[in-house]
Amino acid sequence: MPLVSVVVIFLNTERYLEEAVRSVRDQELADWELILVDDGSTDRSTQIARELAAEDERIRYVDHPGHENRGMSASRNLGAAHASAPYISFLDADDVWVAGKLAEQLDLLERMPDVAMVCGAPLFWYSWDPTSTEADRIVLPGGIADQRLDPPEAALALYPLRRRTGAVGEVLVRRSAFEAVGGFEDRFRGMYEDQAFYIKVYLRYPIYISSRCWLLYRQHDASHCGQSDRADAWRRRGDFLDWLRELEDVGWFDDRRVSAAIRRRRRELPYLILAAPMLQLVDRLRRVPD
């Protein structure tokens, strides 16, 4: 049995998929399995993934029945259902890991047996595109470095309950914790699909945030975040907050500070949506070269 199961979901990412898989193959820790989950691709991604699986016995290709597109959460859950290792990690098909990612994160979890999940500080990666004028930058989630957070402190310290903070971008999680919280929420097909899973972990388990950069987080307009304008993103935040209140109603958590944070974020949404057109104009003007 491998030590780590890696799940890579993809949808029409023929341009990037091989590079993502290469970054898994280049890991210092070689004891992994890789599940490539096709979310209904119509480009060459399917062929590329099948060829990669044929080349390496550690790599498997899976897709939904009928080659359907079921969204990011359902696809990650499908990959996790095929996982056999005690630890699971997720990599988007357009992103890249650094070589020490799995070994270093695994070492942290093995030294902290009560911690369910570790994450690092992603590099917002613009320089992959030679035409980009943005500088690469490393973002510490919540500005936190090399710190353990007991529940529910991560929920209070990190996006989206605390605005203007970096979000968790890549993790290694114990499979037992993943299964205990029910994995990803299928209702979130795109944005907030990762945050819905993470916050369930934050509310139940200790996590650890490292200052190490293990992820090159590719920035481009074709990503889910790149395709969403401000108003759409804030409406989706409203859906996320409504879902979180549903969790509270069924007794998933009972913490006054978390409840108050949800109410604050919900109250501000109408004003943010109203201001969205003006802020989007400012965004466009900032992108215009001198």
Coordinates of C-alpha atoms in Angstrom, one line a residue:
M1 CA 0.0 0.0 0.0
P2 CA 1.4 3.5 -0.9
L3 CA 1.9 6.1 1.8
V4 CA 0.1 8.9 -0.1
S5 CA -2.7 9.0 -2.6
V6 CA -2.6 12.0 -4.9
V7 CA -5.8 13.1 -6.7
V8 CA -5.6 15.3 -9.8
I9 CA -8.9 16.3 -11.3
F10 CA -9.0 17.8 -14.8
L11 CA -11.3 19.3 -17.3
N12 CA -9.9 20.3 -20.7
T13 CA -6.4 21.1 -19.4
E14 CA -4.4 19.5 -22.2
R15 CA -2.0 22.5 -22.0
Y16 CA -1.0 21.8 -18.4
L17 CA -1.8 18.3 -17.3
E18 CA 1.6 16.7 -18.2
E19 CA 3.5 19.3 -16.2
A20 CA 1.3 18.7 -13.1
V21 CA 1.8 14.9 -13.4
R22 CA 5.6 15.4 -13.9
S23 CA 5.7 17.4 -10.6
V24 CA 4.2 14.4 -8.8
R25 CA 6.6 12.0 -10.5
D26 CA 9.5 14.3 -9.5
Q27 CA 8.7 14.1 -5.8
E28 CA 11.5 13.1 -3.4
L29 CA 9.0 10.7 -1.8
A30 CA 8.3 8.0 -4.4
D31 CA 5.8 6.0 -2.4
W32 CA 2.6 7.4 -3.9
E33 CA -0.3 6.5 -6.1
L34 CA -1.8 9.0 -8.5
I35 CA -5.5 9.0 -9.5
L36 CA -6.3 11.1 -12.5
V37 CA -10.0 12.1 -12.5
D38 CA -11.5 13.2 -15.8
D39 CA -14.4 15.5 -15.2
G40 CA -15.8 15.1 -18.7
S41 CA -13.0 16.6 -20.8
T42 CA -13.6 17.1 -24.6
D43 CA -10.1 18.1 -25.6
R44 CA -6.9 15.9 -25.7
S45 CA -6.7 15.7 -21.8
T46 CA -8.5 12.3 -21.8
Q47 CA -6.0 10.8 -24.2
I48 CA -3.0 12.4 -22.4
A49 CA -4.2 11.1 -19.0
R50 CA -4.7 7.5 -20.4
E51 CA -1.3 7.5 -21.9
L52 CA 0.3 8.7 -18.6
A53 CA -1.5 5.9 -16.7
A54 CA -0.2 3.4 -19.2
E55 CA 3.3 4.5 -18.7
D56 CA 3.4 4.2 -14.9
E57 CA 1.7 1.5 -12.8
R58 CA 1.3 4.0 -9.9
I59 CA -1.0 6.1 -12.1
R60 CA -4.7 5.3 -12.7
Y61 CA -7.3 7.0 -14.8
V62 CA -10.9 7.3 -13.8
D63 CA -14.0 9.2 -15.0
H64 CA -17.6 9.5 -14.1
P65 CA -20.2 7.1 -15.6
G66 CA -20.9 8.2 -19.2
H67 CA -17.9 10.6 -19.1
E68 CA -20.2 13.2 -17.4
N69 CA -19.1 16.5 -16.1
R70 CA -20.1 16.6 -12.4
G71 CA -17.9 19.4 -11.0
M72 CA -14.8 19.7 -8.9
S73 CA -16.2 18.4 -5.6
A74 CA -17.7 15.3 -7.0
S75 CA -14.5 14.6 -9.0
R76 CA -12.3 15.0 -6.0
N77 CA -14.6 12.7 -4.0
L78 CA -14.4 10.1 -6.9
G79 CA -10.6 10.2 -6.8
A80 CA -10.6 9.9 -3.0
A81 CA -12.9 6.9 -3.3
H82 CA -10.2 5.1 -5.3
A83 CA -7.5 6.1 -2.8
S84 CA -5.8 3.4 -0.8
A85 CA -3.2 5.3 1.2
P86 CA -3.5 6.7 4.7
Y87 CA -2.8 10.2 3.5
I88 CA -4.4 12.1 0.6
S89 CA -3.3 15.2 -1.3
F90 CA -5.0 17.1 -4.1
L91 CA -3.4 18.9 -7.0
D92 CA -5.2 21.0 -9.6
A93 CA -4.2 20.0 -13.1
D94 CA -2.9 23.5 -13.9
D95 CA -0.7 23.8 -10.9
V96 CA 2.8 22.4 -10.0
W97 CA 4.4 21.0 -6.8
V98 CA 8.0 21.5 -5.7
A99 CA 10.0 18.3 -5.3
G100 CA 9.9 18.2 -1.4
K101 CA 6.2 18.7 -1.0
L102 CA 5.1 15.2 -0.1
A103 CA 8.1 14.2 2.0
E104 CA 8.1 17.4 4.1
Q105 CA 4.4 17.4 4.7
L106 CA 4.3 13.7 5.5
D107 CA 7.1 14.3 8.0
L108 CA 5.1 17.0 9.7
L109 CA 2.0 14.9 10.0
E110 CA 4.0 11.9 11.4
R111 CA 5.6 14.1 14.0
M112 CA 2.2 15.6 15.0
P113 CA -0.2 12.6 15.3
D114 CA -3.2 14.6 16.4
V115 CA -3.0 17.1 13.5
A116 CA -5.3 16.2 10.7
M117 CA -4.0 18.4 7.9
V118 CA -1.0 20.5 6.9
C119 CA -0.6 23.2 4.3
G120 CA 2.0 25.7 3.2
A121 CA 2.3 29.1 1.6
P122 CA 1.5 28.9 -2.2
L123 CA 3.4 30.9 -4.8
F124 CA 1.0 32.9 -6.9
W125 CA 2.7 32.0 -10.2
Y126 CA 2.5 34.6 -12.9
S127 CA 6.0 34.2 -14.4
W128 CA 5.0 30.9 -16.1
D129 CA 3.5 33.3 -18.8
P130 CA 6.3 35.3 -20.4
T131 CA 3.8 38.1 -21.3
S132 CA 2.6 38.6 -17.7
T133 CA 3.5 41.9 -16.0
E134 CA 2.6 40.7 -12.5
A135 CA 5.4 39.6 -10.1
D136 CA 5.3 36.2 -8.4
R137 CA 4.5 36.4 -4.7
I138 CA 4.3 33.9 -1.8
V139 CA 1.1 34.3 0.3
L140 CA 1.0 32.9 3.8
P141 CA -2.6 31.7 4.6
G142 CA -3.9 34.2 7.1
G143 CA -0.4 35.6 7.5
I144 CA 0.3 32.6 9.7
A145 CA 3.6 30.8 9.6
D146 CA 4.8 27.5 11.3
Q147 CA 1.8 27.4 13.6
R148 CA -0.7 24.8 14.9
L149 CA -4.3 25.9 15.0
D150 CA -6.8 24.0 17.2
P151 CA -10.5 24.0 16.3
P152 CA -12.1 26.3 15.5
E153 CA -9.2 28.8 15.3
A154 CA -8.4 28.2 11.6
A155 CA -12.0 28.9 10.6
L156 CA -11.8 32.2 12.4
A157 CA -8.3 33.1 11.1
L158 CA -8.6 32.2 7.4
Y159 CA -10.6 33.1 4.4
P160 CA -13.6 33.2 3.8
L161 CA -14.8 33.9 7.4
R162 CA -11.9 36.4 7.8
R163 CA -11.7 38.6 4.7
R164 CA -8.5 39.9 3.1
T165 CA -6.5 36.9 4.2
G166 CA -4.8 34.3 2.1
A167 CA -6.6 31.0 1.7
V168 CA -5.3 27.5 2.1
G169 CA -4.2 26.3 -1.3
E170 CA -2.8 22.8 -1.0
V171 CA -2.8 20.2 1.7
L172 CA -1.9 16.8 2.9
V173 CA -4.7 15.3 5.0
R174 CA -5.2 12.1 6.9
R175 CA -7.6 9.9 5.0
S176 CA -9.3 9.1 8.3
A177 CA -10.1 12.8 8.8
F178 CA -11.2 13.2 5.2
E179 CA -13.7 10.4 5.5
A180 CA -14.9 11.5 9.0
V181 CA -16.0 15.0 7.7
G182 CA -17.5 13.6 4.6
G183 CA -15.1 14.8 2.0
F184 CA -16.0 17.6 -0.5
E185 CA -19.5 18.9 -0.8
D186 CA -21.0 18.0 -4.2
R187 CA -23.2 21.1 -4.3
F188 CA -20.1 23.2 -4.8
R189 CA -19.1 22.5 -8.4
G190 CA -16.5 25.3 -8.7
M191 CA -15.7 28.2 -6.4
Y192 CA -15.7 27.4 -2.6
E193 CA -15.5 23.6 -3.3
D194 CA -12.2 23.5 -1.5
Q195 CA -13.2 25.9 1.3
A196 CA -16.3 23.9 2.1
F197 CA -14.1 20.8 2.8
Y198 CA -11.4 22.7 4.6
I199 CA -13.7 24.5 7.0
K200 CA -15.3 21.2 8.0
V201 CA -11.8 20.1 9.0
Y202 CA -11.0 23.4 10.7
L203 CA -14.1 23.0 12.9
R204 CA -13.3 19.5 14.0
Y205 CA -9.5 19.0 13.9
P206 CA -6.1 20.7 14.6
I207 CA -4.3 21.8 11.5
Y208 CA -0.7 23.0 10.9
I209 CA 0.3 25.9 8.6
S210 CA 3.9 25.9 7.5
S211 CA 5.9 28.8 6.0
R212 CA 7.2 26.4 3.3
C213 CA 6.2 27.0 -0.3
W214 CA 5.3 23.7 -1.9
L215 CA 2.8 24.8 -4.6
L216 CA 3.2 26.9 -7.8
Y217 CA -0.3 28.3 -8.1
R218 CA -0.7 29.1 -11.7
Q219 CA -2.6 32.4 -12.4
H220 CA -4.5 32.6 -15.6
D221 CA -7.8 33.8 -16.9
A222 CA -9.1 30.3 -17.8
S223 CA -9.2 29.2 -14.1
H224 CA -12.4 29.1 -12.1
C225 CA -11.3 32.2 -10.2
G226 CA -10.2 33.9 -13.3
Q227 CA -13.6 33.4 -15.0
S228 CA -15.6 34.8 -12.1
D229 CA -16.2 38.5 -11.6
R230 CA -16.5 40.2 -8.2
A231 CA -20.3 40.1 -8.1
D232 CA -20.5 36.5 -9.0
A233 CA -17.8 35.6 -6.5
W234 CA -19.7 37.4 -3.7
R235 CA -23.0 35.7 -4.6
R236 CA -21.2 32.4 -4.4
R237 CA -19.9 33.4 -1.0
G238 CA -23.5 33.9 0.0
D239 CA -24.3 30.3 -1.0
F240 CA -21.3 29.1 1.0
L241 CA -22.3 31.1 4.1
D242 CA -25.9 29.8 3.8
W243 CA -24.5 26.2 3.7
L244 CA -22.4 26.9 6.7
R245 CA -25.4 28.1 8.6
E246 CA -27.1 24.8 7.7
L247 CA -24.1 23.0 9.2
E248 CA -24.7 24.9 12.4
D249 CA -28.4 24.1 12.4
V250 CA -27.7 20.4 12.3
G251 CA -25.2 20.7 15.2
W252 CA -21.9 20.4 13.2
F253 CA -20.4 23.0 15.4
D254 CA -21.5 25.2 18.4
D255 CA -19.2 28.2 18.8
R256 CA -20.4 31.7 19.3
R257 CA -17.4 33.2 17.6
V258 CA -17.9 31.2 14.4
S259 CA -21.6 32.1 14.4
A260 CA -20.9 35.8 14.8
A261 CA -18.3 35.6 12.0
I262 CA -20.8 34.0 9.6
R263 CA -23.4 36.8 10.4
R264 CA -20.8 39.5 9.8
R265 CA -19.8 38.1 6.5
R266 CA -23.5 37.6 5.5
R267 CA -24.5 41.2 6.4
E268 CA -21.7 42.8 4.3
L269 CA -22.6 40.9 1.1
P270 CA -25.3 43.2 -0.3
Y271 CA -23.0 46.2 -0.1
L272 CA -20.1 44.3 -1.7
I273 CA -22.4 43.1 -4.6
L274 CA -23.7 46.7 -5.0
A275 CA -20.1 48.0 -5.2
A276 CA -18.9 45.2 -7.6
P277 CA -19.3 47.1 -10.9
M278 CA -17.1 50.0 -9.7
L279 CA -14.5 47.7 -8.2
Q280 CA -14.4 45.7 -11.5
L281 CA -13.7 48.9 -13.4
V282 CA -10.8 49.6 -11.0
D283 CA -9.5 46.1 -11.6
R284 CA -9.6 46.6 -15.4
L285 CA -7.9 50.0 -15.2
R286 CA -5.1 48.5 -13.1
R287 CA -4.4 45.9 -15.9
V288 CA -4.0 48.6 -18.6
P289 CA -0.3 49.2 -19.2
D290 CA 1.1 52.7 -19.0

